[in-house]
XYZ file of C-alpha atoms in Angstrom:
211
model
C -9.833 -1.661 -19.578
C -10.045 2.072 -19.998
C -13.448 3.547 -20.767
C -14.324 5.511 -23.879
C -13.904 8.845 -22.089
C -10.424 7.799 -20.888
C -9.424 6.802 -24.413
C -10.612 10.163 -25.678
C -8.339 11.941 -23.187
C -5.375 9.868 -24.382
C -6.178 10.633 -28.031
C -6.457 14.352 -27.230
C -2.997 14.268 -25.633
C -1.538 12.614 -28.725
C -3.157 15.256 -30.927
C -1.701 18.024 -28.750
C 1.751 16.397 -28.653
C 1.887 15.912 -32.443
C 0.048 19.180 -33.214
C -2.740 17.395 -35.075
C -6.113 18.902 -35.875
C -8.386 15.844 -35.919
C -8.604 12.216 -34.806
C -8.262 10.968 -38.365
C -4.721 12.362 -38.281
C -3.917 10.107 -35.313
C -4.861 6.934 -37.203
C -1.738 6.812 -39.460
C 0.505 7.109 -36.392
C -0.902 3.759 -35.241
C -0.779 2.209 -38.706
C -4.560 2.342 -39.115
C -7.034 3.726 -41.580
C -9.492 6.298 -40.273
C -12.321 3.718 -40.384
C -10.305 1.052 -38.565
C -9.290 3.645 -35.962
C -12.958 4.516 -35.392
C -13.987 0.857 -35.106
C -11.209 0.020 -32.646
C -12.030 3.066 -30.574
C -15.617 1.870 -30.219
C -14.443 -1.646 -29.293
C -11.908 -0.324 -26.797
C -8.992 -2.079 -28.526
C -6.759 0.919 -29.261
C -4.680 0.727 -26.072
C -2.118 -1.910 -27.225
C -1.392 0.058 -30.404
C -1.135 3.322 -28.497
C 1.297 1.752 -26.008
C 3.469 0.445 -28.864
C 3.469 3.856 -30.530
C 4.292 5.654 -27.267
C 7.247 3.349 -26.588
C 8.617 3.979 -30.073
C 8.205 7.738 -29.548
C 9.712 7.510 -26.057
C 6.544 9.236 -24.873
C 5.884 9.362 -21.128
C 3.268 6.648 -20.553
C 2.464 7.975 -17.086
C 1.452 11.321 -18.525
C -0.345 9.741 -21.457
C -2.523 7.375 -19.411
C -2.449 8.766 -15.873
C -2.004 12.482 -16.445
C 1.177 12.965 -14.433
C 4.684 11.639 -13.899
C 4.506 8.997 -11.168
C 8.037 7.656 -11.447
C 9.834 4.776 -13.060
C 8.073 1.869 -11.293
C 4.614 2.781 -12.546
C 5.998 3.580 -15.963
C 7.504 0.099 -16.119
C 4.144 -1.406 -15.280
C 2.566 0.487 -18.156
C 5.320 -0.584 -20.531
C 4.605 -4.200 -19.630
C 1.263 -3.813 -21.395
C 3.031 -3.956 -24.755
C 4.801 -7.171 -23.774
C 1.465 -8.882 -23.049
C -0.293 -8.020 -26.294
C -1.704 -11.193 -27.836
C -3.158 -11.206 -31.310
C -6.454 -12.916 -32.060
C -7.056 -14.829 -35.284
C -9.844 -16.772 -36.920
C -9.547 -20.289 -38.317
C -9.262 -20.867 -42.057
C -9.485 -23.985 -44.219
C -7.817 -22.413 -47.243
C -4.203 -23.390 -46.619
C -4.090 -26.730 -44.808
C -3.438 -28.179 -41.342
C 0.041 -26.630 -41.139
C -1.343 -23.119 -41.558
C -4.915 -22.971 -40.261
C -5.002 -19.404 -38.906
C -5.980 -16.221 -40.717
C -3.014 -14.270 -42.095
C -4.036 -11.076 -40.321
C -5.246 -10.844 -36.712
C -8.817 -9.704 -36.241
C -8.215 -8.156 -32.828
C -5.803 -8.058 -29.913
C -5.949 -8.666 -26.171
C -3.725 -7.724 -23.250
C -3.144 -11.033 -21.460
C -0.786 -11.991 -18.645
C 1.347 -15.116 -18.852
C -0.721 -16.861 -16.169
C -3.375 -17.501 -18.833
C -0.862 -19.347 -20.997
C 2.277 -17.838 -22.445
C 2.131 -19.728 -25.749
C -1.597 -20.230 -26.268
C -3.224 -19.403 -29.599
C -6.177 -17.027 -29.328
C -9.073 -17.679 -31.702
C -12.264 -15.721 -32.325
C -15.213 -18.064 -32.653
C -17.221 -18.021 -35.854
C -20.473 -19.970 -36.065
C -22.712 -21.432 -33.378
C -21.620 -25.088 -33.295
C -20.322 -24.934 -29.705
C -22.983 -22.729 -28.130
C -23.585 -22.069 -25.310
C -20.083 -23.065 -24.124
C -18.370 -21.064 -26.885
C -20.681 -18.513 -28.420
C -20.122 -16.794 -31.747
C -17.681 -13.916 -31.255
C -16.142 -15.429 -28.107
C -12.350 -15.638 -27.694
C -10.959 -19.056 -26.822
C -7.421 -20.198 -26.080
C -5.875 -23.224 -27.782
C -2.838 -25.180 -26.573
C -1.318 -26.569 -29.762
C 1.260 -28.650 -27.888
C -1.330 -31.286 -26.921
C -0.810 -34.426 -29.016
C -3.415 -36.833 -27.574
C -7.119 -36.789 -26.773
C -8.819 -36.809 -23.384
C -12.420 -37.920 -23.704
C -15.062 -35.250 -23.094
C -12.694 -32.300 -23.633
C -12.905 -29.702 -26.397
C -10.339 -29.838 -29.191
C -9.612 -28.206 -32.525
C -9.106 -30.918 -35.145
C -8.474 -30.914 -38.880
C -11.141 -32.628 -40.966
C -10.326 -33.169 -44.672
C -12.610 -31.086 -46.911
C -14.014 -29.247 -43.866
C -10.807 -27.841 -42.413
C -10.380 -26.960 -38.716
C -13.392 -27.582 -36.482
C -14.007 -27.157 -32.748
C -15.678 -30.163 -31.157
C -15.989 -32.074 -27.915
C -14.197 -35.388 -28.392
C -15.345 -38.792 -27.134
C -13.443 -42.047 -27.604
C -15.797 -45.003 -28.056
C -13.997 -48.310 -28.616
C -13.129 -48.307 -32.329
C -14.310 -44.835 -33.247
C -13.867 -41.199 -32.385
C -17.025 -39.143 -31.886
C -16.792 -35.393 -32.411
C -19.794 -33.693 -30.824
C -20.977 -30.118 -31.140
C -22.448 -28.710 -27.934
C -25.170 -27.201 -30.112
C -27.430 -30.198 -30.799
C -28.491 -28.721 -34.136
C -25.152 -29.936 -35.514
C -24.731 -33.665 -36.263
C -22.008 -35.781 -34.725
C -18.877 -36.504 -36.713
C -17.851 -40.153 -36.387
C -14.378 -41.249 -37.452
C -13.136 -44.854 -37.202
C -9.931 -45.083 -35.202
C -8.191 -46.686 -38.173
C -8.978 -43.661 -40.364
C -7.597 -41.003 -38.046
C -4.605 -39.315 -39.717
C -1.327 -39.870 -37.898
C -0.198 -36.291 -38.496
C -1.909 -32.901 -38.389
C -5.212 -34.146 -36.980
C -5.113 -32.662 -33.478
C -4.508 -28.928 -33.848
C -4.878 -28.160 -30.159
C -6.932 -28.379 -26.984
C -9.243 -25.577 -25.894
C -8.143 -24.353 -22.444
C -10.472 -21.476 -21.658
C -13.096 -19.165 -23.140
C -13.576 -15.408 -22.807
C -17.076 -14.135 -23.552
C -19.796 -11.931 -22.111
C -22.538 -13.533 -20.031
């Protein structure tokens, strides 16, 4: 990930190229408000949007990010950044189990296919799964999983509560949903009361967070 000083150099080149006077004039080029531009700059999440803009403008990515023309191979590598942009959402209980993600992404991440080409990226809210998944962490969900494996972490749909992240244990005639944070009580569901459809929303594959 490029540092703040590197991002500033890229922004300065865009300003020069478009003959702009200030950074707030760059924001509309990327489809952002001035405040959102400032926030993303601080978080270091402007690069995917800048790459998309540069490709649309047919702007030389080598010059923009590396300062010189290094040839087609390196340029292709930079263009691949835009193909690996994954959007990050939060979970919502407002719509139902068929549509449990926020309408708008809250962030984006450049991620290679080796981490899962079709995974759903979620930003954790709340502390129920700490310390395994801390608040603000990014975790990947495979929504093609249709059955439980005891002891693994899943996203499930609970009526009235909506989507929840819990470690699942199968105990004879009941399903036990445990939070890793012991301050949260267990959820116990009799096997006979588990909905046949739209109960398992996905299995958590991996977590990205600071140590």
